[in-house]
mmCIF file of C-alpha atoms in Angstrom:
data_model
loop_
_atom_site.group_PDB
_atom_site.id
_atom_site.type_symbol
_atom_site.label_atom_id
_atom_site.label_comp_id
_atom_site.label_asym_id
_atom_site.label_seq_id
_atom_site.Cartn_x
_atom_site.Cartn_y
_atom_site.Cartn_z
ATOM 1 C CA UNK A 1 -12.569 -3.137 18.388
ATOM 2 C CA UNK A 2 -15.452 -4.065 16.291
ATOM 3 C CA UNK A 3 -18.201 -1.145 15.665
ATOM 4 C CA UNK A 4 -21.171 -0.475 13.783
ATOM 5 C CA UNK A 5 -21.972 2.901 12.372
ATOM 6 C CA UNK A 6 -25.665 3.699 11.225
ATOM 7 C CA UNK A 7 -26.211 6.788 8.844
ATOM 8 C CA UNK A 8 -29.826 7.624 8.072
ATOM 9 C CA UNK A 9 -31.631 10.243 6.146
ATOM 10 C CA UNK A 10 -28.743 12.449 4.957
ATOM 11 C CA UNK A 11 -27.129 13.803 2.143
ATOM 12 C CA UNK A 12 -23.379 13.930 1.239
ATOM 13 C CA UNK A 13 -22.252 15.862 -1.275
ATOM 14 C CA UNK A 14 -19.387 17.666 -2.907
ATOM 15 C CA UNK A 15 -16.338 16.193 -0.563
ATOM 16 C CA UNK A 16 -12.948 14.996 -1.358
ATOM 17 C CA UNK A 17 -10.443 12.768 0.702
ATOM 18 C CA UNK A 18 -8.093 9.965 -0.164
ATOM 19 C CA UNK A 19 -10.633 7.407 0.799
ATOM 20 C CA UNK A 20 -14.301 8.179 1.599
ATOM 21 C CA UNK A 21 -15.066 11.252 0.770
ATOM 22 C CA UNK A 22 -18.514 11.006 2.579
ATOM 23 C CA UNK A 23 -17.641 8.830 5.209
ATOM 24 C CA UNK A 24 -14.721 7.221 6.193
ATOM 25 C CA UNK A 25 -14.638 4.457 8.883
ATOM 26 C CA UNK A 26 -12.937 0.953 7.587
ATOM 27 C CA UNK A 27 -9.186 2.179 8.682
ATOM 28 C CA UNK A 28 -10.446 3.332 11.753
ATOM 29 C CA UNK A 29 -12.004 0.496 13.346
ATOM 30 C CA UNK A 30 -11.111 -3.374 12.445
ATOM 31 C CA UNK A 31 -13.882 -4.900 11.388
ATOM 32 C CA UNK A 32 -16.049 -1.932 10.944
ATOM 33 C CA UNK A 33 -19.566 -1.953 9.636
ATOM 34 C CA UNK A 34 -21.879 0.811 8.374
ATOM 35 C CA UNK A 35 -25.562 0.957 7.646
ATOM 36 C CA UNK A 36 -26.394 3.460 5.254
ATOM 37 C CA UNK A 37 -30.516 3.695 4.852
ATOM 38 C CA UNK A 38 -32.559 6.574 3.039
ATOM 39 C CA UNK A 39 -29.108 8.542 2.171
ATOM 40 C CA UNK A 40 -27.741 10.493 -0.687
ATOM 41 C CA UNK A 41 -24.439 10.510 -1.904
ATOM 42 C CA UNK A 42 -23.496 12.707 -4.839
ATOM 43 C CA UNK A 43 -20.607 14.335 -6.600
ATOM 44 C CA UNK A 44 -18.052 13.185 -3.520
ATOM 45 C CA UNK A 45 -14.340 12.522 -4.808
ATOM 46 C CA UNK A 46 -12.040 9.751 -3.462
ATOM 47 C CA UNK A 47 -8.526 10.132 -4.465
ATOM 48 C CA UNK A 48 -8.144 6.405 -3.828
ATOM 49 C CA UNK A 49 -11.151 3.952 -2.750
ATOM 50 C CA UNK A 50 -14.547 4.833 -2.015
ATOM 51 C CA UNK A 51 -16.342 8.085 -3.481
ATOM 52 C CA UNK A 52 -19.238 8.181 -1.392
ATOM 53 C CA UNK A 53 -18.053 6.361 1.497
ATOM 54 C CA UNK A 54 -15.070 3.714 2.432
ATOM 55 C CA UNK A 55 -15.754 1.044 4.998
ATOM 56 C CA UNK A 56 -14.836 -2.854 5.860
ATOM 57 C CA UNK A 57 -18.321 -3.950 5.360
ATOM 58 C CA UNK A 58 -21.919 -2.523 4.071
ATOM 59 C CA UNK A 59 -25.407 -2.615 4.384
ATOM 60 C CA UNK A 60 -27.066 0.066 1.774
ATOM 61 C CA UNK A 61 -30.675 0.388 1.861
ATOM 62 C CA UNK A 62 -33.156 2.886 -0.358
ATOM 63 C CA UNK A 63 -29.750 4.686 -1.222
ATOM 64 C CA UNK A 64 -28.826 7.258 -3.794
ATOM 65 C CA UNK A 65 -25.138 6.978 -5.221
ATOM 66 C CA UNK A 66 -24.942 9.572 -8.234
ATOM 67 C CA UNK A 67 -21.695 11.049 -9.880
ATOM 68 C CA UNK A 68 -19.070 10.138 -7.660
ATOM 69 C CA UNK A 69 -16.243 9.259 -8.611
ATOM 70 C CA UNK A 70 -13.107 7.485 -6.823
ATOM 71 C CA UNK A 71 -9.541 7.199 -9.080
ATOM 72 C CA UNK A 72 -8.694 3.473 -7.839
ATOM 73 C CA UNK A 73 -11.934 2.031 -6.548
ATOM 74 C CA UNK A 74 -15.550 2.159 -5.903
ATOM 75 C CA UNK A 75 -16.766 5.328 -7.310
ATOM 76 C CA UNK A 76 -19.917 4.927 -4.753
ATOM 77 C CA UNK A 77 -18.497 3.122 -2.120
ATOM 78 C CA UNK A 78 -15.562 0.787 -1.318
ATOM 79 C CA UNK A 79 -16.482 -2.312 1.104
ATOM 80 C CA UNK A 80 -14.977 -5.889 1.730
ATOM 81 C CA UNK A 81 -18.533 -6.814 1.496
ATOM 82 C CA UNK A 82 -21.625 -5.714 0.685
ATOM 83 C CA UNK A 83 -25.449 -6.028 0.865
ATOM 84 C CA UNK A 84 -27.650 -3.559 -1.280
ATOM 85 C CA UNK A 85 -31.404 -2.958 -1.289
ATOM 86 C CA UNK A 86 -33.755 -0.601 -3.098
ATOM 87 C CA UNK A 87 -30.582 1.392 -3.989
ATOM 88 C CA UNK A 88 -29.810 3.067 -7.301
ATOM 89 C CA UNK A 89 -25.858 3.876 -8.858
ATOM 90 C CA UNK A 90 -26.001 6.446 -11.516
ATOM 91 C CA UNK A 91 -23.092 8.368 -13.496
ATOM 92 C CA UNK A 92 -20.436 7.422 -10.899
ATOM 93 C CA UNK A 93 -16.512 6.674 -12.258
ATOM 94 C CA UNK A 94 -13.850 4.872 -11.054
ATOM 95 C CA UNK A 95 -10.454 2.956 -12.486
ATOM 96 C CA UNK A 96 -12.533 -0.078 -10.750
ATOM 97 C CA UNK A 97 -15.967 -0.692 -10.199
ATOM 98 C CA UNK A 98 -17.939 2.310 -10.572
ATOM 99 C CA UNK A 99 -21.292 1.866 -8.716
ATOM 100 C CA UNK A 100 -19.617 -0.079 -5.674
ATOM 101 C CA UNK A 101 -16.459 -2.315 -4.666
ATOM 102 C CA UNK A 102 -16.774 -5.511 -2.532
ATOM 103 C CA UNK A 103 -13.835 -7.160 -2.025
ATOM 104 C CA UNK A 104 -14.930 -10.161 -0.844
ATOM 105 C CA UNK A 105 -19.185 -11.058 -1.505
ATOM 106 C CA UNK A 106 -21.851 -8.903 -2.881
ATOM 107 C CA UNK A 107 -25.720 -9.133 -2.465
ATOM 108 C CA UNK A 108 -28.019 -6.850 -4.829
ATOM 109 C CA UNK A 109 -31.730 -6.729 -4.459
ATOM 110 C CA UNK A 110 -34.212 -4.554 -6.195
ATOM 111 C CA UNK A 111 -31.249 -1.893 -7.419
ATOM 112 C CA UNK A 112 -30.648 -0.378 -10.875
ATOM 113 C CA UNK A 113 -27.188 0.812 -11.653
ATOM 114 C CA UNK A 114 -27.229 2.939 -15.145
ATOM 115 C CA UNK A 115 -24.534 4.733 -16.887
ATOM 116 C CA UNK A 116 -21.690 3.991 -14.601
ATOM 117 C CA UNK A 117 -18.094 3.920 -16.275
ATOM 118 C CA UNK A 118 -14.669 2.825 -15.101
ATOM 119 C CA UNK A 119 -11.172 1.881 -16.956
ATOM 120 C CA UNK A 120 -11.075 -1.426 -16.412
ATOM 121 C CA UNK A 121 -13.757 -3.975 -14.299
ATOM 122 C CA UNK A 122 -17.158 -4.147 -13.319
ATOM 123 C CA UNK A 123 -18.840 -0.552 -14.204
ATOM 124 C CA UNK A 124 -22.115 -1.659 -11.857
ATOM 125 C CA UNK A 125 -19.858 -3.232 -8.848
ATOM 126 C CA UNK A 126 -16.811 -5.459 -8.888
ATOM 127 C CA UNK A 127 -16.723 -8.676 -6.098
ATOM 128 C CA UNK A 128 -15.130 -11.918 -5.605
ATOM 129 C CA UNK A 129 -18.639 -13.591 -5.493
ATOM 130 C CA UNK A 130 -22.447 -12.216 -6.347
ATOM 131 C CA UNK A 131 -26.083 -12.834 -6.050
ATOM 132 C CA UNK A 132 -28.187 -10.518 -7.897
ATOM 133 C CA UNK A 133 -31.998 -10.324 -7.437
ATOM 134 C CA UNK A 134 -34.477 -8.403 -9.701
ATOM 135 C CA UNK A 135 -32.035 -5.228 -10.708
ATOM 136 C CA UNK A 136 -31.769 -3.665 -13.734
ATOM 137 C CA UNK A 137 -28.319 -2.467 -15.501
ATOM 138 C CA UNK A 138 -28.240 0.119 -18.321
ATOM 139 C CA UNK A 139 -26.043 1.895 -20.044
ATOM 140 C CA UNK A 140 -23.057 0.695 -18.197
ATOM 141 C CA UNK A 141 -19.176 0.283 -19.197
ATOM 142 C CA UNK A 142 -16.033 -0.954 -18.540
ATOM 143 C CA UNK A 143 -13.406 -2.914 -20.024
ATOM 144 C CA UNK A 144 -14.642 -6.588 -18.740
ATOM 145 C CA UNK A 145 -17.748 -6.386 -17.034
ATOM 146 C CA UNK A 146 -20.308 -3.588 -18.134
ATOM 147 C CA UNK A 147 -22.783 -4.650 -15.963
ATOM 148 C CA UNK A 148 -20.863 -6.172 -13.050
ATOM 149 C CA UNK A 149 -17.608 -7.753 -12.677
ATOM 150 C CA UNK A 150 -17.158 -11.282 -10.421
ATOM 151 C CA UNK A 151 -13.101 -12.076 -10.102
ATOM 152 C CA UNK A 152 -13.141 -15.681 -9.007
ATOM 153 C CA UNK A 153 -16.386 -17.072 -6.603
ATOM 154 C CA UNK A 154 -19.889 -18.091 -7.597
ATOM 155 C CA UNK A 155 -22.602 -16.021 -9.417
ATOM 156 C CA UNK A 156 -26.045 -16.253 -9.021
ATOM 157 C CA UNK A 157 -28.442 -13.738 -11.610
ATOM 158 C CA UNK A 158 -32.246 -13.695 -11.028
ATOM 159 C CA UNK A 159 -35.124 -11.871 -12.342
ATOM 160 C CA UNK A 160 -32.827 -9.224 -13.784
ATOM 161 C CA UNK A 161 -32.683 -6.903 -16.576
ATOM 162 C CA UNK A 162 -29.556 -5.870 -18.802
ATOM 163 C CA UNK A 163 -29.713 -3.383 -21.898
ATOM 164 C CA UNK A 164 -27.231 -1.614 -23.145
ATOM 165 C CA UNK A 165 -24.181 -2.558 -21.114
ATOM 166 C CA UNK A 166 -20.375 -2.543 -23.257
ATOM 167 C CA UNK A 167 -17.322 -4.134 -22.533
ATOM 168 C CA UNK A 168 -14.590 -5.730 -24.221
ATOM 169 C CA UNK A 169 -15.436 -8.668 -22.366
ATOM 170 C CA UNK A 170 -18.852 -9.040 -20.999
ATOM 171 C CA UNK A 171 -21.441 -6.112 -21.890
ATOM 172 C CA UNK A 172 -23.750 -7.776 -19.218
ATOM 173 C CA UNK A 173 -21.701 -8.895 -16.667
ATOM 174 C CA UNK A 174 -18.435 -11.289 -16.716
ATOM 175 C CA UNK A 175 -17.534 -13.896 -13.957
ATOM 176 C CA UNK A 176 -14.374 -16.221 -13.596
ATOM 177 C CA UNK A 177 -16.651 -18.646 -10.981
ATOM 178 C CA UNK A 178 -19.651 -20.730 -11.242
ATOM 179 C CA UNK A 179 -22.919 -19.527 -12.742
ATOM 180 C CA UNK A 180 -26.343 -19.894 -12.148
ATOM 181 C CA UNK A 181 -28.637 -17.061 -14.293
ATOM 182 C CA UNK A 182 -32.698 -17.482 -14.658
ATOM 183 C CA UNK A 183 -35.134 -15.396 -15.471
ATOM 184 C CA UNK A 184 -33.339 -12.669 -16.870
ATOM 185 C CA UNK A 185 -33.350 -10.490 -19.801
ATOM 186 C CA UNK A 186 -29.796 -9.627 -22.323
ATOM 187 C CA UNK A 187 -31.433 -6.715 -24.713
ATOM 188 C CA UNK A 188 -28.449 -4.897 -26.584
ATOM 189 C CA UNK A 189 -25.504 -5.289 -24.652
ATOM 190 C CA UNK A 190 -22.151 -5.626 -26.474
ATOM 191 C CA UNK A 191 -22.163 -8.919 -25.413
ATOM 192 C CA UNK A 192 -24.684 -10.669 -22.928
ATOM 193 C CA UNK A 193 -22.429 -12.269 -21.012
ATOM 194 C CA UNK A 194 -18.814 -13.867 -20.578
ATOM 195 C CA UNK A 195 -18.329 -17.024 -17.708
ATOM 196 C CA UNK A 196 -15.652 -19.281 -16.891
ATOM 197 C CA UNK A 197 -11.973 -17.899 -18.616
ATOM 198 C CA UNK A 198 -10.223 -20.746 -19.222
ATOM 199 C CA UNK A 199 -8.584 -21.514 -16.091
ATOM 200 C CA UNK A 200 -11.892 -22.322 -14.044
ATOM 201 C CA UNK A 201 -12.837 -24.409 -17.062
ATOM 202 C CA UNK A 202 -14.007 -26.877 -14.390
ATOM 203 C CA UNK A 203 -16.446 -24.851 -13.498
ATOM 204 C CA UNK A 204 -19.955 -25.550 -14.870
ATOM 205 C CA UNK A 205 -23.087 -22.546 -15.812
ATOM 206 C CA UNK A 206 -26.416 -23.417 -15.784
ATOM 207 C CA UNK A 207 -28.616 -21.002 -18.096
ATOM 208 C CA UNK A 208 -31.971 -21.355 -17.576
ATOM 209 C CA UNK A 209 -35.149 -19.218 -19.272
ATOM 210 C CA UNK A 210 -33.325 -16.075 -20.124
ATOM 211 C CA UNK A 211 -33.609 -13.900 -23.063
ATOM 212 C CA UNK A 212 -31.115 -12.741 -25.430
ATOM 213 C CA UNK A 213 -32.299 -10.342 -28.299
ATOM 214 C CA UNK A 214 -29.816 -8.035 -30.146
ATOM 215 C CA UNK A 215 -26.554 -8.355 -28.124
ATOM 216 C CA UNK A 216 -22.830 -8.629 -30.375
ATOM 217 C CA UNK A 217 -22.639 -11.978 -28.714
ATOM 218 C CA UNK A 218 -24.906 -13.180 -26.313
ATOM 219 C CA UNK A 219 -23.104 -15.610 -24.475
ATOM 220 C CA UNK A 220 -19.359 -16.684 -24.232
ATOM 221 C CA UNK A 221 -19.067 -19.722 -21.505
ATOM 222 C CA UNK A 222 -19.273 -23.522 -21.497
ATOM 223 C CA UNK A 223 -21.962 -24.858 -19.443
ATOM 224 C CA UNK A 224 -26.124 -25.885 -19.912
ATOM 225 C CA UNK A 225 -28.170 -24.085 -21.351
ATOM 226 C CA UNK A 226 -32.222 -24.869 -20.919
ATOM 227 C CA UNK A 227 -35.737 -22.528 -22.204
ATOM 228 C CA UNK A 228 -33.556 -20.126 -23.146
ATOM 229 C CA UNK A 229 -34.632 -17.492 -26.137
ATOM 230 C CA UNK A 230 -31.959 -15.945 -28.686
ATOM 231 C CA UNK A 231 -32.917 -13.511 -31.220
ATOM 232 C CA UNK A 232 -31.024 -11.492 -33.270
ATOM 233 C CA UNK A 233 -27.804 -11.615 -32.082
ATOM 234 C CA UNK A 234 -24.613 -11.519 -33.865
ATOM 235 C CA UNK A 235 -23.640 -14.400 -32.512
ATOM 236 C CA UNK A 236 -25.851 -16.548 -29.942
ATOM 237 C CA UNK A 237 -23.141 -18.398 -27.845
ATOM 238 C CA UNK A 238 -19.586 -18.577 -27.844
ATOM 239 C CA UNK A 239 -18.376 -22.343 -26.426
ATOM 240 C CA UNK A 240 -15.354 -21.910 -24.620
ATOM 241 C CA UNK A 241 -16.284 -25.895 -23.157
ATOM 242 C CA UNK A 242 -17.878 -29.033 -23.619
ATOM 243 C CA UNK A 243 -21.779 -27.664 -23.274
ATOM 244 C CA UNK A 244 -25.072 -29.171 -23.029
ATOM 245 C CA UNK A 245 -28.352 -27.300 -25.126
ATOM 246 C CA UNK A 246 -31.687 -27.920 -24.324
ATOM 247 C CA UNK A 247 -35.005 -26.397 -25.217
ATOM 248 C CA UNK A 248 -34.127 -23.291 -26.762
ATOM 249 C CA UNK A 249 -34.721 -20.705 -29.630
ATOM 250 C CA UNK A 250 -31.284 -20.627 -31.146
ATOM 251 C CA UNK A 251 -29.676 -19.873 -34.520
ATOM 252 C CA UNK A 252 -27.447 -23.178 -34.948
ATOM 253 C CA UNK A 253 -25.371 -20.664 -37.882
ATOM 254 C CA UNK A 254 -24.577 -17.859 -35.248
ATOM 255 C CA UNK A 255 -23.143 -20.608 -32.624
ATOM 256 C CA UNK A 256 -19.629 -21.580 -32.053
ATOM 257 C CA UNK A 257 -18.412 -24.700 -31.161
ATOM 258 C CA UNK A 258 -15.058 -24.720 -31.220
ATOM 259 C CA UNK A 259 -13.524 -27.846 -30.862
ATOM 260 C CA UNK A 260 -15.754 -28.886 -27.780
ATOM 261 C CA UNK A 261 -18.335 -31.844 -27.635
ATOM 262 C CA UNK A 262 -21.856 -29.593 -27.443
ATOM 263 C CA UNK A 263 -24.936 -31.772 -27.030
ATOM 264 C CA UNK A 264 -27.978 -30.267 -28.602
ATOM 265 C CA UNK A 265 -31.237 -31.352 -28.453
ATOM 266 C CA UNK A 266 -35.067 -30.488 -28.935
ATOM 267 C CA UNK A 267 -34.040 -26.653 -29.665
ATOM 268 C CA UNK A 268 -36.001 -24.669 -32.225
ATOM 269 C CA UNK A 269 -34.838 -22.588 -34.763
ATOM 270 C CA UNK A 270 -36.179 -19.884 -37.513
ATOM 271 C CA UNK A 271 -37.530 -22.233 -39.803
ATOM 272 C CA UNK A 272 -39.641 -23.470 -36.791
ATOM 273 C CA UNK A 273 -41.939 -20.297 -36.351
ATOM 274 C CA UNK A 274 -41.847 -16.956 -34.861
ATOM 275 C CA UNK A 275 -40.516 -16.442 -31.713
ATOM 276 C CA UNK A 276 -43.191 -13.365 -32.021
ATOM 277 C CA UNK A 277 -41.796 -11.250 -29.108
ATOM 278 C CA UNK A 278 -43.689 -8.283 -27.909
ATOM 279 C CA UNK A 279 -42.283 -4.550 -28.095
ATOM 280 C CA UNK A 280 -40.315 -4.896 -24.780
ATOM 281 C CA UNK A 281 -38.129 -7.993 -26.402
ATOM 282 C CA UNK A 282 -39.151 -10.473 -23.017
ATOM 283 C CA UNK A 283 -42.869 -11.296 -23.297
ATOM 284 C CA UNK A 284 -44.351 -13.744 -25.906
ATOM 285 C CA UNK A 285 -47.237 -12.929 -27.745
ATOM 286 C CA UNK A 286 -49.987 -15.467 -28.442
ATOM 287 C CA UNK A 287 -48.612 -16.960 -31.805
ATOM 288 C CA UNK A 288 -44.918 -17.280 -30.559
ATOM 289 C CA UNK A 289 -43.591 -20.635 -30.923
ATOM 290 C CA UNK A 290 -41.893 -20.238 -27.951
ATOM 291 C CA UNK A 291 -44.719 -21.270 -25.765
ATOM 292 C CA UNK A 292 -45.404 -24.597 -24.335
ATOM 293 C CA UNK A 293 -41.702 -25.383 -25.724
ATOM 294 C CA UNK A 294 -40.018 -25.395 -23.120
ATOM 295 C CA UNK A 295 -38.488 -28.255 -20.672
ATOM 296 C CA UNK A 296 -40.527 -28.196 -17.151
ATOM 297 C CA UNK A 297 -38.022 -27.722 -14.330
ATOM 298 C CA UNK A 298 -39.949 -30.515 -12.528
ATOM 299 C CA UNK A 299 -39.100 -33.517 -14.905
ATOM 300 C CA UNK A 300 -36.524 -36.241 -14.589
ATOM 301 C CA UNK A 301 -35.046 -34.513 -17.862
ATOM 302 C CA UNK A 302 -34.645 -31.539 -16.641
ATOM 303 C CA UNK A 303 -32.828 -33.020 -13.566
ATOM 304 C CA UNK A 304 -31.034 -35.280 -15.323
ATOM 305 C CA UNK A 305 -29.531 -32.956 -17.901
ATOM 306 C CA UNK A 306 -28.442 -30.560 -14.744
ATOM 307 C CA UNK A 307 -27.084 -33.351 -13.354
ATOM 308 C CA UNK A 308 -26.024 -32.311 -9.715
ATOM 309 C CA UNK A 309 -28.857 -32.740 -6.965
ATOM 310 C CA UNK A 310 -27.773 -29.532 -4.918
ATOM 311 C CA UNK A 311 -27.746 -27.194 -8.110
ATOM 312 C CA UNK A 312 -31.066 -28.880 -9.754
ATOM 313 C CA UNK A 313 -32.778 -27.914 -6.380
ATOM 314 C CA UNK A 314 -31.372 -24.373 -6.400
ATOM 315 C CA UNK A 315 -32.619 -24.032 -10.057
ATOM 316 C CA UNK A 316 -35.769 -25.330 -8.812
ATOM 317 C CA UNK A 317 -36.278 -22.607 -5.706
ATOM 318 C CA UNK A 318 -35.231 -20.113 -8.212
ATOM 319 C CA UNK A 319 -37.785 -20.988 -11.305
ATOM 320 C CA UNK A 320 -40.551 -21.242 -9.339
ATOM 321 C CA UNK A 321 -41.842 -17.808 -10.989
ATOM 322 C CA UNK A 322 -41.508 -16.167 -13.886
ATOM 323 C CA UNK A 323 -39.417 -12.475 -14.353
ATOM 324 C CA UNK A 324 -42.045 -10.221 -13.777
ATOM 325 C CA UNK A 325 -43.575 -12.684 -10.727
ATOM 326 C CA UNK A 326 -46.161 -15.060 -12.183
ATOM 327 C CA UNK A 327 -46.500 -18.624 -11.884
ATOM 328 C CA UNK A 328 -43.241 -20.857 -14.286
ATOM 329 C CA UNK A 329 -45.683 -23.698 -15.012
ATOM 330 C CA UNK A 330 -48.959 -22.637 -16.602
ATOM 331 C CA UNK A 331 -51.033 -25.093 -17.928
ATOM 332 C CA UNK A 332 -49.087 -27.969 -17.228
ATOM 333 C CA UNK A 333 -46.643 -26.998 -19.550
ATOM 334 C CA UNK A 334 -43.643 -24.232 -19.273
ATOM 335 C CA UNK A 335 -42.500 -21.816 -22.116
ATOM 336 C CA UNK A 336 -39.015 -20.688 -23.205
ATOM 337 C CA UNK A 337 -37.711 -17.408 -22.055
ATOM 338 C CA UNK A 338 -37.422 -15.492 -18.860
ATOM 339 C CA UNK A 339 -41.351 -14.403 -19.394
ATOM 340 C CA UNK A 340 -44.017 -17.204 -19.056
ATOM 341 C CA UNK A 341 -47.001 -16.745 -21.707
ATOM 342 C CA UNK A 342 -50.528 -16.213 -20.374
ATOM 343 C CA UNK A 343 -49.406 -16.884 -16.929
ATOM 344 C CA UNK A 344 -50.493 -15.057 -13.429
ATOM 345 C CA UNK A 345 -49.514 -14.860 -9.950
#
């Protein structure tokens, strides 16, 4: 029998159980789903799966998930999916995944998971597939995947912000699948990000006005790379795959090619000018060379260099606006980086 359970303006602390300390409802009925809006969940303790709660699938809305901690999986909560809104994961442990677990698909919106920890994947959440929308990740860790960890589907990163993340493999986030990431900002991490391990090396990632300032390395994935910024990393990008780059501030001495065939083409470097970044390490100030630089999602080039008519129109929807909400084309003209210059909404 399928079931939904709705929990609502409550707090759930200090518990202990094998799974879902909080709540437990995904062995009981097949198929289960819980709601959880406006709740607290703190200091619960899952011997196995699910600290806060355990269930088959999720909806978590304006939620609270701090210190919890579950020994296999999902220090907050264990789900085979998930959808989370206007939720924040702080301080919460697990083997795996220490914010959440989705087993299958995860979908974050407006969420900030900081100083989460686990052994081995995904200190933020672990899933098979993600979209993430306008969330920040601090201070997370893990062994792959500081940030988040995606095991084999698609990612999709948006408006996002990730400082100070560490991993072995992927500070910011790491992802077997295809990758899509816009708009977002890599500040510190032990690495930005790491995409497409070598047996998905069919898969292709499209990086897209992002910016990458003082990560170990920012990037380690094949893929195309367009209006992106990278300053003072160790290393800017890894190749692990025949790559295209396009439009960017980039360091051609801190790249890697390997042996793959890498295109690049109209990218500026530090002999160009000052990429003249503002305190926060995103938005330009007036003398960076940044602006007007970049490569306007609108052209024929643009769509030409993406090269697949379903992705360039995703890419499209998606850098319509700027990180912090303002109009991408200002002026007739489009700057690198996930910040656009002078623009409003």
């Amino acid at each position: 029998k399928s079931s939904t359970l709705t929990v609502k303006n409550i707090s759930v602390a200090n518990g202990k159980s094998f799974k879902g300390s909080g709540i437990y409802s995904g062995e009981i009925y097949t198929g289960s789903h819980i709601v959880i809006d406006n709740c607290l969940f703190t200091s619960n303790i899952a011997n196995y799966s699910g600290g806060g709660f355990y269930a088959n699938s999720a909806t978590v809305t304006n939620s609270i998930f701090s210190s919890n901690i579950a020994n296999y999986s999902g220090g907050g909560f264990y789900a085979n999916s998930a959808t989370v809104t206007n939720s924040t994961f702080n301080s919460n442990m697990a083997s795996y995944s220490g914010g959440f677990y989705a087993a299958s698909s995860a979908t974050v919106t407006n969420s900030t998971f900081s100083s989460n920890s686990v052994y081995y994947s995904g200190g933020g959440f672990y899933a098979d597939s993600a979209t993430v929308t306008n969330s920040i990740f601090s201070s997370n860790s893990a062994d792959s995947g500081g940030g988040f960890h995606v095991a084999q589907g698609s990612v999709t990163v948006t408006n996002s912000t990730f400082n100070s993340n560490s991993a072995d493999s992927g500070g910011g986030f790491d992802a077997f699948g295809a990758t899509k990431v816009t708009n977002s900002t890599f500040n510190s991490n032990s690495s930005g990000f790491y995409a497409d391990r070598m047996s998905y090396a069919s898969d292709i990632h499209y990086i897209s006005n992002n910016t990458f300032v003082g990560n170990s390395t920012a990037i380690c994935s094949m893929g195309i790379f367009i209006n992106n910024i990278f300053s003072e990393n160790t290393q800017d990008i890894v190749f692990n795959g025949d790559s295209k780059v396009y439009n960017n501030y980039i360091d051609y001495t801190k790249i890697n090619e390997g042996s793959h065939n890498v295109i690049k083409k109209n990218n500026l470097q530090l002999s160009d000018g000052d990429i003249a970044l503002a305190d926060d390490n995103v938005s330009l100030m007036a003398n960076s060379v940044a602006i007007n630089k970049g490569l306007n999602p609108s052209s024929a080039t643009y769509k030409t260099i993406i090269g697949n008519d379903a992705i360039y129109n995703q890419m499209i929807e998606l850098l319509k606006t700027d990180m912090v909400g303002n109009k991408r084309i200002h002026n007739d003209t489009i700057d690198m980086g996930a910040v656009e210059f002078g623009s409003s909404k």
